[in-house]
Tab-separated table of C-alpha atoms and ligand atoms in Angstrom:
chain	number	residue	atom	x	y	z
A	1	MET	CA	0.000	0.000	0.000
A	2	ASN	CA	1.190	3.533	-0.732
A	3	ASP	CA	2.602	5.308	2.378
A	4	THR	CA	0.290	8.304	2.079
A	5	TYR	CA	-2.748	6.100	1.806
A	6	ARG	CA	-1.566	4.030	4.783
A	7	THR	CA	-1.281	7.245	6.851
A	8	LEU	CA	-4.856	8.191	5.953
A	9	LEU	CA	-6.115	4.911	7.368
A	10	ALA	CA	-3.719	4.738	10.328
A	11	ARG	CA	-4.218	8.202	11.889
A	12	ARG	CA	-6.131	8.007	15.170
A	13	THR	CA	-6.895	10.598	17.803
A	14	VAL	CA	-4.439	10.476	20.710
A	15	ARG	CA	-5.523	11.727	24.134
A	16	ALA	CA	-2.440	10.974	26.259
A	17	PHE	CA	0.912	12.609	25.635
A	18	GLN	CA	4.449	12.317	26.954
A	19	PRO	CA	5.801	15.614	28.332
A	20	ASP	CA	8.722	15.672	25.863
A	21	LYS	CA	8.921	18.762	23.689
A	22	ILE	CA	8.519	18.395	19.943
A	23	PRO	CA	11.897	19.090	18.271
A	24	GLU	CA	11.887	22.388	16.398
A	25	ALA	CA	12.663	20.795	13.013
A	26	ILE	CA	9.705	18.432	13.369
A	27	MET	CA	7.433	21.292	14.393
A	28	GLU	CA	8.524	23.226	11.324
A	29	SER	CA	7.726	20.217	9.129
A	30	LEU	CA	4.249	19.961	10.635
A	31	ILE	CA	3.513	23.631	10.034
A	32	LEU	CA	4.885	23.389	6.498
A	33	ALA	CA	2.517	20.488	5.774
A	34	ALA	CA	-0.362	22.543	7.176
A	35	LYS	CA	0.611	25.483	4.969
A	36	TYR	CA	0.244	23.235	1.926
A	37	SER	CA	-3.407	22.509	2.710
A	38	PRO	CA	-5.893	23.859	0.198
A	39	THR	CA	-7.527	27.240	0.806
A	40	ALA	CA	-10.477	28.728	-1.046
A	41	MET	CA	-9.153	30.696	-4.027
A	42	GLY	CA	-5.617	29.861	-2.868
A	43	LEU	CA	-5.570	32.844	-0.512
A	44	GLN	CA	-3.672	31.031	2.295
A	45	ASP	CA	-5.630	33.235	4.662
A	46	ARG	CA	-5.182	31.272	7.860
A	47	HIS	CA	-2.752	31.724	10.703
A	48	PHE	CA	-0.930	29.254	12.943
A	49	THR	CA	-0.137	29.971	16.591
A	50	VAL	CA	2.189	27.450	18.219
A	51	VAL	CA	1.650	27.352	21.987
A	52	ASN	CA	4.344	25.569	23.997
A	53	ASN	CA	3.319	27.011	27.342
A	54	SER	CA	1.071	25.104	29.753
A	55	GLY	CA	0.295	28.325	31.660
A	56	VAL	CA	-1.164	29.830	28.483
A	57	MET	CA	-3.153	26.621	27.927
A	58	ASP	CA	-4.566	27.080	31.447
A	59	HIS	CA	-5.602	30.645	30.561
A	60	ILE	CA	-7.443	29.336	27.479
A	61	LEU	CA	-9.214	26.769	29.619
A	62	ALA	CA	-10.230	29.321	32.242
A	63	ALA	CA	-11.575	31.609	29.499
A	64	ALA	CA	-13.517	28.693	27.967
A	65	VAL	CA	-15.194	27.985	31.307
A	66	LYS	CA	-15.863	31.692	31.851
A	67	ASN	CA	-17.611	31.740	28.453
A	68	GLY	CA	-19.831	28.769	29.189
A	69	ALA	CA	-17.816	25.677	28.209
A	70	SER	CA	-18.301	22.845	30.647
A	71	PHE	CA	-15.938	19.952	31.195
A	72	LEU	CA	-16.369	16.798	33.256
A	73	PRO	CA	-14.495	16.833	36.583
A	74	GLY	CA	-10.882	15.845	36.010
A	75	HIS	CA	-11.115	16.318	32.246
A	76	THR	CA	-8.057	18.002	30.773
A	77	PRO	CA	-9.117	19.256	27.322
A	78	PHE	CA	-5.535	19.539	25.987
A	79	TYR	CA	-4.597	16.109	27.430
A	80	HIS	CA	-1.308	17.520	28.811
A	81	ALA	CA	0.145	17.826	25.321
A	82	PRO	CA	3.401	19.820	25.237
A	83	THR	CA	2.210	21.795	22.214
A	84	VAL	CA	-1.090	23.130	20.952
A	85	VAL	CA	-1.384	24.683	17.502
A	86	VAL	CA	-4.248	27.159	17.182
A	87	VAL	CA	-5.514	27.843	13.668
A	88	SER	CA	-7.276	31.138	12.937
A	89	ALA	CA	-8.822	32.717	9.858
A	90	PRO	CA	-10.400	36.058	8.981
A	91	GLU	CA	-13.787	36.510	10.626
A	92	LYS	CA	-15.232	37.972	7.417
A	93	SER	CA	-13.902	35.334	5.018
A	94	LYS	CA	-16.659	33.177	3.497
A	95	TYR	CA	-14.732	29.916	3.884
A	96	ASN	CA	-12.805	30.592	7.101
A	97	ARG	CA	-13.879	27.411	8.929
A	98	GLU	CA	-13.354	25.231	5.881
A	99	ASN	CA	-9.827	26.576	5.375
A	100	VAL	CA	-8.977	25.996	9.031
A	101	ALA	CA	-10.343	22.447	8.946
A	102	CYS	CA	-8.244	21.624	5.865
A	103	ALA	CA	-5.105	22.948	7.579
A	104	ILE	CA	-5.864	20.996	10.725
A	105	GLU	CA	-6.368	17.750	8.816
A	106	ASN	CA	-2.932	18.231	7.241
A	107	LEU	CA	-1.479	18.769	10.729
A	108	LEU	CA	-3.089	15.561	12.003
A	109	LEU	CA	-1.870	13.504	9.066
A	110	ALA	CA	1.638	14.994	9.099
A	111	ALA	CA	1.849	14.298	12.842
A	112	ASN	CA	1.009	10.669	12.250
A	113	ALA	CA	3.503	10.431	9.384
A	114	LEU	CA	6.285	11.876	11.599
A	115	GLY	CA	5.583	9.630	14.601
A	116	LEU	CA	3.572	12.050	16.738
A	117	GLY	CA	0.115	11.829	18.238
A	118	SER	CA	-2.527	14.482	17.730
A	119	CYS	CA	-6.031	15.489	18.745
A	120	TYR	CA	-8.282	17.981	16.949
A	121	ILE	CA	-9.872	20.063	19.743
A	122	CYS	CA	-12.886	22.347	19.468
A	123	SER	CA	-14.186	22.123	23.037
A	124	VAL	CA	-11.988	25.082	24.034
A	125	LEU	CA	-13.170	27.403	21.250
A	126	PRO	CA	-15.173	29.588	23.678
A	127	GLY	CA	-11.845	30.271	25.388
A	128	LEU	CA	-9.782	30.719	22.223
A	129	GLN	CA	-12.293	33.224	20.893
A	130	ASP	CA	-12.250	35.351	24.052
A	131	PRO	CA	-10.743	38.799	23.310
A	132	SER	CA	-8.206	38.464	26.147
A	133	ILE	CA	-6.933	35.157	24.778
A	134	ARG	CA	-6.829	36.426	21.207
A	135	GLU	CA	-4.630	39.215	22.525
A	136	GLU	CA	-2.431	36.878	24.582
A	137	LEU	CA	-1.976	34.609	21.543
A	138	LYS	CA	-1.268	37.606	19.276
A	139	ILE	CA	-3.969	36.433	16.860
A	140	PRO	CA	-3.841	38.786	13.846
A	141	ALA	CA	-6.444	41.575	13.763
A	142	ASN	CA	-9.831	40.431	12.453
A	143	TYR	CA	-8.787	36.774	12.622
A	144	VAL	CA	-10.704	34.305	14.804
A	145	PRO	CA	-9.526	30.899	16.068
A	146	TYR	CA	-11.708	28.127	14.644
A	147	GLY	CA	-9.824	25.070	15.864
A	148	CYS	CA	-6.713	23.761	17.530
A	149	VAL	CA	-4.657	20.588	17.738
A	150	SER	CA	-2.862	19.011	20.681
A	151	LEU	CA	0.439	17.544	19.540
A	152	GLY	CA	3.148	15.461	21.126
A	153	TYR	CA	4.581	11.993	21.492
A	154	SER	CA	1.840	9.528	22.365
A	155	ALA	CA	1.801	8.121	25.884
A	156	ALA	CA	-0.758	5.441	25.085
A	157	GLU	CA	-1.952	3.412	22.165
A	158	ALA	CA	-4.807	5.116	20.356
A	159	ALA	CA	-8.165	3.383	20.547
A	160	GLU	CA	-9.060	0.963	17.772
A	161	PRO	CA	-11.115	2.714	15.106
A	162	LYS	CA	-14.830	2.153	15.107
A	163	PRO	CA	-16.028	0.154	12.122
A	164	ARG	CA	-16.806	2.490	9.251
A	165	ARG	CA	-20.442	3.262	8.500
A	166	THR	CA	-21.775	1.437	5.476
A	167	ASN	CA	-24.833	3.567	4.762
A	168	ASP	CA	-23.102	6.835	3.953
A	169	VAL	CA	-22.359	6.563	0.236
A	170	THR	CA	-24.823	7.188	-2.556
A	171	LEU	CA	-23.819	6.316	-6.077
A	172	ILE	CA	-25.591	8.184	-8.826
A	173	PRO	CA	-24.892	6.087	-11.908
B	201	FMN	C1	-14.279	19.273	14.282
B	201	FMN	C2	-13.741	18.315	15.336
B	201	FMN	C3	-13.725	18.697	16.666
B	201	FMN	C4	-13.207	17.829	17.642
B	201	FMN	N1	-13.127	18.258	18.943
B	201	FMN	C5	-12.625	17.442	19.874
B	201	FMN	C6	-12.484	17.881	21.212
B	201	FMN	O1	-12.833	18.990	21.566
B	201	FMN	N2	-11.952	17.019	22.122
B	201	FMN	C7	-11.528	15.755	21.765
B	201	FMN	O2	-11.049	15.019	22.619
B	201	FMN	N3	-11.639	15.313	20.495
B	201	FMN	C8	-12.170	16.119	19.537
B	201	FMN	N4	-12.247	15.698	18.238
B	201	FMN	C9	-11.721	14.369	17.880
B	201	FMN	C10	-12.853	13.373	17.587
B	201	FMN	O3	-13.500	13.044	18.793
B	201	FMN	C11	-12.248	12.120	16.911
B	201	FMN	O4	-11.724	12.502	15.664
B	201	FMN	C12	-13.304	11.046	16.715
B	201	FMN	O5	-13.698	10.511	17.964
B	201	FMN	C13	-12.836	9.907	15.825
B	201	FMN	O6	-11.653	9.338	16.294
B	201	FMN	P1	-10.366	9.227	15.339
B	201	FMN	O7	-9.878	10.641	15.096
B	201	FMN	O8	-9.411	8.399	16.110
B	201	FMN	O9	-10.800	8.588	14.050
B	201	FMN	C14	-12.743	16.538	17.265
B	201	FMN	C15	-12.763	16.176	15.901
B	201	FMN	C16	-13.245	17.044	14.957
B	201	FMN	C17	-13.231	16.626	13.502
């Protein structure tokens, strides 16, 4: 099987991370892969914020709770990952969320290809979108975070994938 295709089938969400930092060169490769994701009209109008600071992650969490997010007791939404990449796009762009999702999928797949675990996280969006956090993260003016990814070396095997649905394809001959 082709390596790229194998990665597509092998990627799984990881929710337990080792504390080890991601080497800079690997981080650069991940961001480069994300920059090669498609964007509507090729505008590349999305921004990556690499957060390596657990204190800042705590601020995001506190802001999420302040803005109405609720988490089960003991739940750690970033799963103690050493790095979180926040992806933002212009508030007024028609395809902002789509562009961010494409970039995040590239991050997830590149992480798997380079031996890292990853988790797409939206539960903290109420925190990421808080004005104080946008300022702390230096999100560009008029950009809004629409997703983030926890990244790091996996501390546990990912769960087995659920069987794929079989009723979700329609063929129009
Ligand atoms: C848009 C989106 C938002 C998600 N948000 C979260 C999240 O906030 N927390 C989390 O643990 N997982 C989150 N996930 C991960 C999904 O739960 C996960 O992809 C799904 O359970 C399937 O598992 P797999 O990625 O291993 O195939 C999100 C995934 C997507 C696509």
